[in-house]
Coordinates of C-alpha atoms and ligand atoms in Angstrom, one line a residue:
X26 CA -24.5 19.0 -31.0
X27 CA -26.5 20.4 -28.0
X28 CA -23.9 23.0 -27.1
X29 CA -25.3 26.1 -25.3
X30 CA -23.2 29.3 -25.4
X31 CA -24.4 32.1 -23.2
X32 CA -24.7 35.6 -24.6
X33 CA -21.6 37.1 -22.9
X34 CA -19.4 34.0 -23.2
X35 CA -16.1 34.5 -24.9
X36 CA -14.2 31.7 -26.7
X37 CA -10.6 32.0 -27.7
X38 CA -9.0 30.4 -30.8
X39 CA -8.5 26.7 -31.1
X40 CA -10.9 25.7 -28.3
X41 CA -12.8 22.4 -28.6
X42 CA -16.2 22.0 -27.2
X43 CA -17.6 18.4 -27.3
X44 CA -21.3 17.7 -27.4
X45 CA -23.6 18.8 -24.6
X46 CA -21.3 21.5 -23.3
X47 CA -22.9 24.5 -21.6
X48 CA -21.2 27.9 -21.1
X49 CA -23.9 29.2 -18.9
X50 CA -24.7 31.9 -16.4
X51 CA -25.9 31.6 -12.8
X52 CA -27.9 34.9 -12.8
X53 CA -29.9 37.1 -15.1
X54 CA -27.9 40.2 -14.2
X55 CA -27.0 42.3 -17.2
X56 CA -23.3 42.5 -18.0
X57 CA -20.7 39.7 -18.1
X58 CA -22.3 36.6 -16.6
X59 CA -20.9 33.8 -18.8
X60 CA -17.4 32.2 -18.9
X61 CA -14.3 33.2 -20.9
X62 CA -12.3 30.4 -22.5
X63 CA -8.8 31.4 -23.4
X64 CA -7.2 29.9 -26.5
X65 CA -6.7 26.1 -26.7
X66 CA -9.2 25.1 -24.0
X67 CA -10.7 21.6 -24.4
X68 CA -14.1 21.0 -22.8
X69 CA -15.3 17.4 -22.4
X70 CA -18.8 16.2 -23.4
X71 CA -21.6 17.3 -21.1
X72 CA -19.5 19.7 -19.0
X73 CA -21.0 22.9 -17.6
X74 CA -19.0 26.0 -17.1
X75 CA -21.0 28.5 -15.1
X76 CA -20.6 32.1 -14.3
X77 CA -18.2 34.9 -15.4
X78 CA -15.1 32.7 -14.8
X79 CA -12.0 32.3 -16.8
X80 CA -10.7 29.0 -18.1
X81 CA -6.9 29.5 -18.7
X82 CA -5.0 28.8 -21.8
X83 CA -4.9 25.1 -22.9
X84 CA -6.7 24.0 -19.7
X85 CA -8.9 20.9 -20.0
X86 CA -12.3 20.3 -18.5
X87 CA -13.4 16.7 -17.9
X88 CA -16.6 15.4 -19.3
X89 CA -19.6 16.1 -17.1
X90 CA -17.6 18.5 -14.9
X91 CA -19.5 21.5 -13.4
X92 CA -16.9 24.3 -13.3
X93 CA -17.8 27.3 -11.1
X94 CA -14.4 28.7 -10.4
X95 CA -11.5 29.9 -12.5
X96 CA -9.2 27.2 -14.0
X97 CA -5.5 28.1 -14.2
X98 CA -3.6 27.9 -17.5
X99 CA -2.8 24.3 -18.5
X100 CA -4.7 22.8 -15.6
X101 CA -7.3 20.0 -15.7
X102 CA -10.6 20.4 -13.9
X103 CA -12.9 17.4 -13.2
X104 CA -15.9 16.5 -11.1
X105 CA -18.9 18.3 -9.5
X106 CA -18.1 20.9 -8.5
X107 CA -14.9 20.8 -10.5
X108 CA -11.6 20.3 -8.7
X109 CA -8.2 21.1 -10.2
X110 CA -6.0 18.1 -10.6
X111 CA -2.6 18.6 -9.1
X112 CA 0.0 17.3 -11.5
X113 CA 2.9 17.5 -9.0
X114 CA 3.4 14.4 -6.9
X115 CA 7.0 15.2 -6.0
X116 CA 6.2 16.8 -2.7
X117 CA 4.6 13.6 -1.5
X118 CA 7.4 11.4 -2.7
X119 CA 9.9 13.7 -0.9
X120 CA 7.8 13.4 2.3
X121 CA 7.7 9.6 1.9
X122 CA 11.5 9.6 1.6
X123 CA 11.9 11.8 4.7
X124 CA 9.7 9.4 6.7
X125 CA 12.0 6.6 5.8
X126 CA 9.6 4.5 3.8
X127 CA 7.9 4.8 0.5
X128 CA 4.2 5.5 0.4
X129 CA 1.9 2.5 0.2
X130 CA 0.2 1.5 -3.0
X131 CA 0.6 4.9 -4.5
X132 CA 1.3 5.5 -8.2
X133 CA 3.4 8.5 -8.9
X134 CA 0.7 10.0 -11.1
X135 CA -2.0 10.0 -8.5
X136 CA -3.3 13.5 -8.6
X137 CA -6.8 13.7 -7.3
X138 CA -6.5 16.3 -4.4
X139 CA -9.1 14.5 -2.2
X140 CA -7.4 11.1 -2.6
X141 CA -4.0 12.8 -1.9
X142 CA -5.4 14.3 1.3
X143 CA -6.6 10.9 2.5
X144 CA -3.4 9.2 1.6
X145 CA -1.5 12.0 3.4
X146 CA -3.5 11.4 6.6
X147 CA -2.9 7.7 6.4
X148 CA 0.8 8.2 5.9
X149 CA 0.9 10.6 8.7
X150 CA -0.9 8.2 11.0
X151 CA 1.5 5.4 9.9
X152 CA 4.5 7.6 10.6
X153 CA 3.1 8.5 14.1
X154 CA 2.5 4.8 14.7
X155 CA 6.0 3.9 13.8
X156 CA 7.5 6.6 16.0
X157 CA 5.3 5.6 19.0
X158 CA 6.4 2.0 18.6
X159 CA 10.1 3.1 18.7
X160 CA 9.4 5.4 21.8
X161 CA 7.7 2.5 23.6
X162 CA 10.6 0.1 22.8
X163 CA 13.0 2.7 24.2
X164 CA 10.9 3.2 27.3
X165 CA 10.9 -0.5 28.0
X166 CA 14.7 -0.6 27.6
X167 CA 14.9 2.1 30.2
X168 CA 12.9 -0.1 32.5
X169 CA 9.5 1.6 32.2
X170 CA 6.8 -0.9 32.7
X171 CA 4.1 -0.6 30.0
X172 CA 0.6 -2.0 30.6
X173 CA -0.8 -4.7 28.3
X174 CA -3.3 -2.0 27.0
X175 CA -0.4 0.3 26.0
X176 CA 1.4 -2.6 24.3
X177 CA -1.7 -3.9 22.5
X178 CA -1.7 -3.5 18.7
X179 CA -4.8 -2.2 17.1
X180 CA -6.0 -3.1 13.6
X181 CA -4.4 -0.1 11.9
X182 CA -3.3 -1.3 8.5
X183 CA -2.2 1.7 6.3
X184 CA -1.5 -0.6 3.3
X185 CA -5.1 -1.8 3.3
X186 CA -6.5 1.7 3.9
X187 CA -4.5 3.1 1.0
X188 CA -5.8 0.4 -1.3
X189 CA -9.4 1.2 -0.3
X190 CA -8.8 4.9 -1.1
X191 CA -7.3 4.1 -4.5
Ligands
COA229 C1 -26.1 25.5 -7.8 C2 -26.2 27.0 -7.9 C3 -27.7 27.3 -7.9 C4 -25.5 27.6 -6.7 O1 -25.5 29.0 -6.8 P1 -25.0 29.9 -5.5 O2 -26.0 29.8 -4.4 O3 -24.8 31.3 -6.1 O4 -23.7 29.2 -5.0 P2 -22.2 29.7 -5.1 O5 -21.8 30.0 -6.6 O6 -22.0 30.8 -4.1 O7 -21.4 28.4 -4.7 C5 -21.7 27.8 -3.4 C6 -20.9 26.5 -3.4 O8 -21.6 25.5 -4.2 C7 -20.7 25.0 -5.2 N1 -21.5 25.0 -6.5 C8 -22.0 26.0 -7.2 N2 -22.6 25.5 -8.2 C9 -22.6 24.1 -8.2 C10 -23.1 23.1 -9.0 N3 -23.8 23.4 -10.1 N4 -22.8 21.8 -8.6 C11 -22.1 21.6 -7.5 N5 -21.6 22.5 -6.7 C12 -21.8 23.8 -7.0 C13 -19.6 26.1 -5.3 O9 -18.3 25.4 -5.7 C14 -19.5 26.6 -3.9 O10 -18.7 25.6 -3.1 P3 -17.7 26.1 -1.9 O11 -18.6 26.9 -1.0 O12 -17.2 24.9 -1.4 O13 -16.7 27.0 -2.6 C15 -25.6 27.5 -9.2 O14 -24.2 27.5 -9.2 C16 -26.0 26.7 -10.4 O15 -25.5 25.7 -10.8 N6 -27.0 27.3 -11.2 C17 -27.5 26.7 -12.4 C18 -27.0 27.5 -13.5 C19 -27.4 26.9 -14.9 O16 -27.8 25.7 -15.0 N7 -27.3 27.7 -15.9 C20 -27.7 27.3 -17.2 C21 -27.4 28.4 -18.1 S1 -27.7 27.8 -19.8

């Protein structure tokens, strides 16, 4: 129901288009101006896929997404404009291990790239904070006198910040 398929769109075998999907163009130029869906693609309700882009085999497009760039094979694209969800979370876990503490309030399947970026920054800040505390403790042991301002704790709470981002 309500599906719009542009003149030069190509749809592979076994694709699923839910209601309200648009495979549209962004120009009136003659020639290829609509998307190509390779076999096995699933497009959620209301999604718009615009331009002569390619949606890779068995990729998934979230409902109401607006996809304006290619989507790799097997990937999932969501949002406006659509972002590719990153299924790998191992790198972050490895980084957390390297830092000597596990990341705060993070589920291992967290895969939104923007959320990951913010969590990464919070973890980095937390790591820096920890190192600075250690350096200051060692300086004091060496007899360096730190001012009250230098010793003062701020309100930085990575746990709380990570919860807000989730
Ligand atoms: C919004 C629109 C007018 C922009 O066209 P444009 O000026 O050529 O822009 P570009 O394709 O160069 O994209 C510019 C940026 O906007 C983003 N963008 C493009 N279309 C977008 C949309 N519909 N919603 C959100 N972001 C969009 C792109 O991702 C790109 O972001 P980036 O610079 O961070 O990579 C066009 O993409 C669009 O949506 N046209 C409507 C098409 C339509 O409804 N067709 C119906 C056919 S049935």
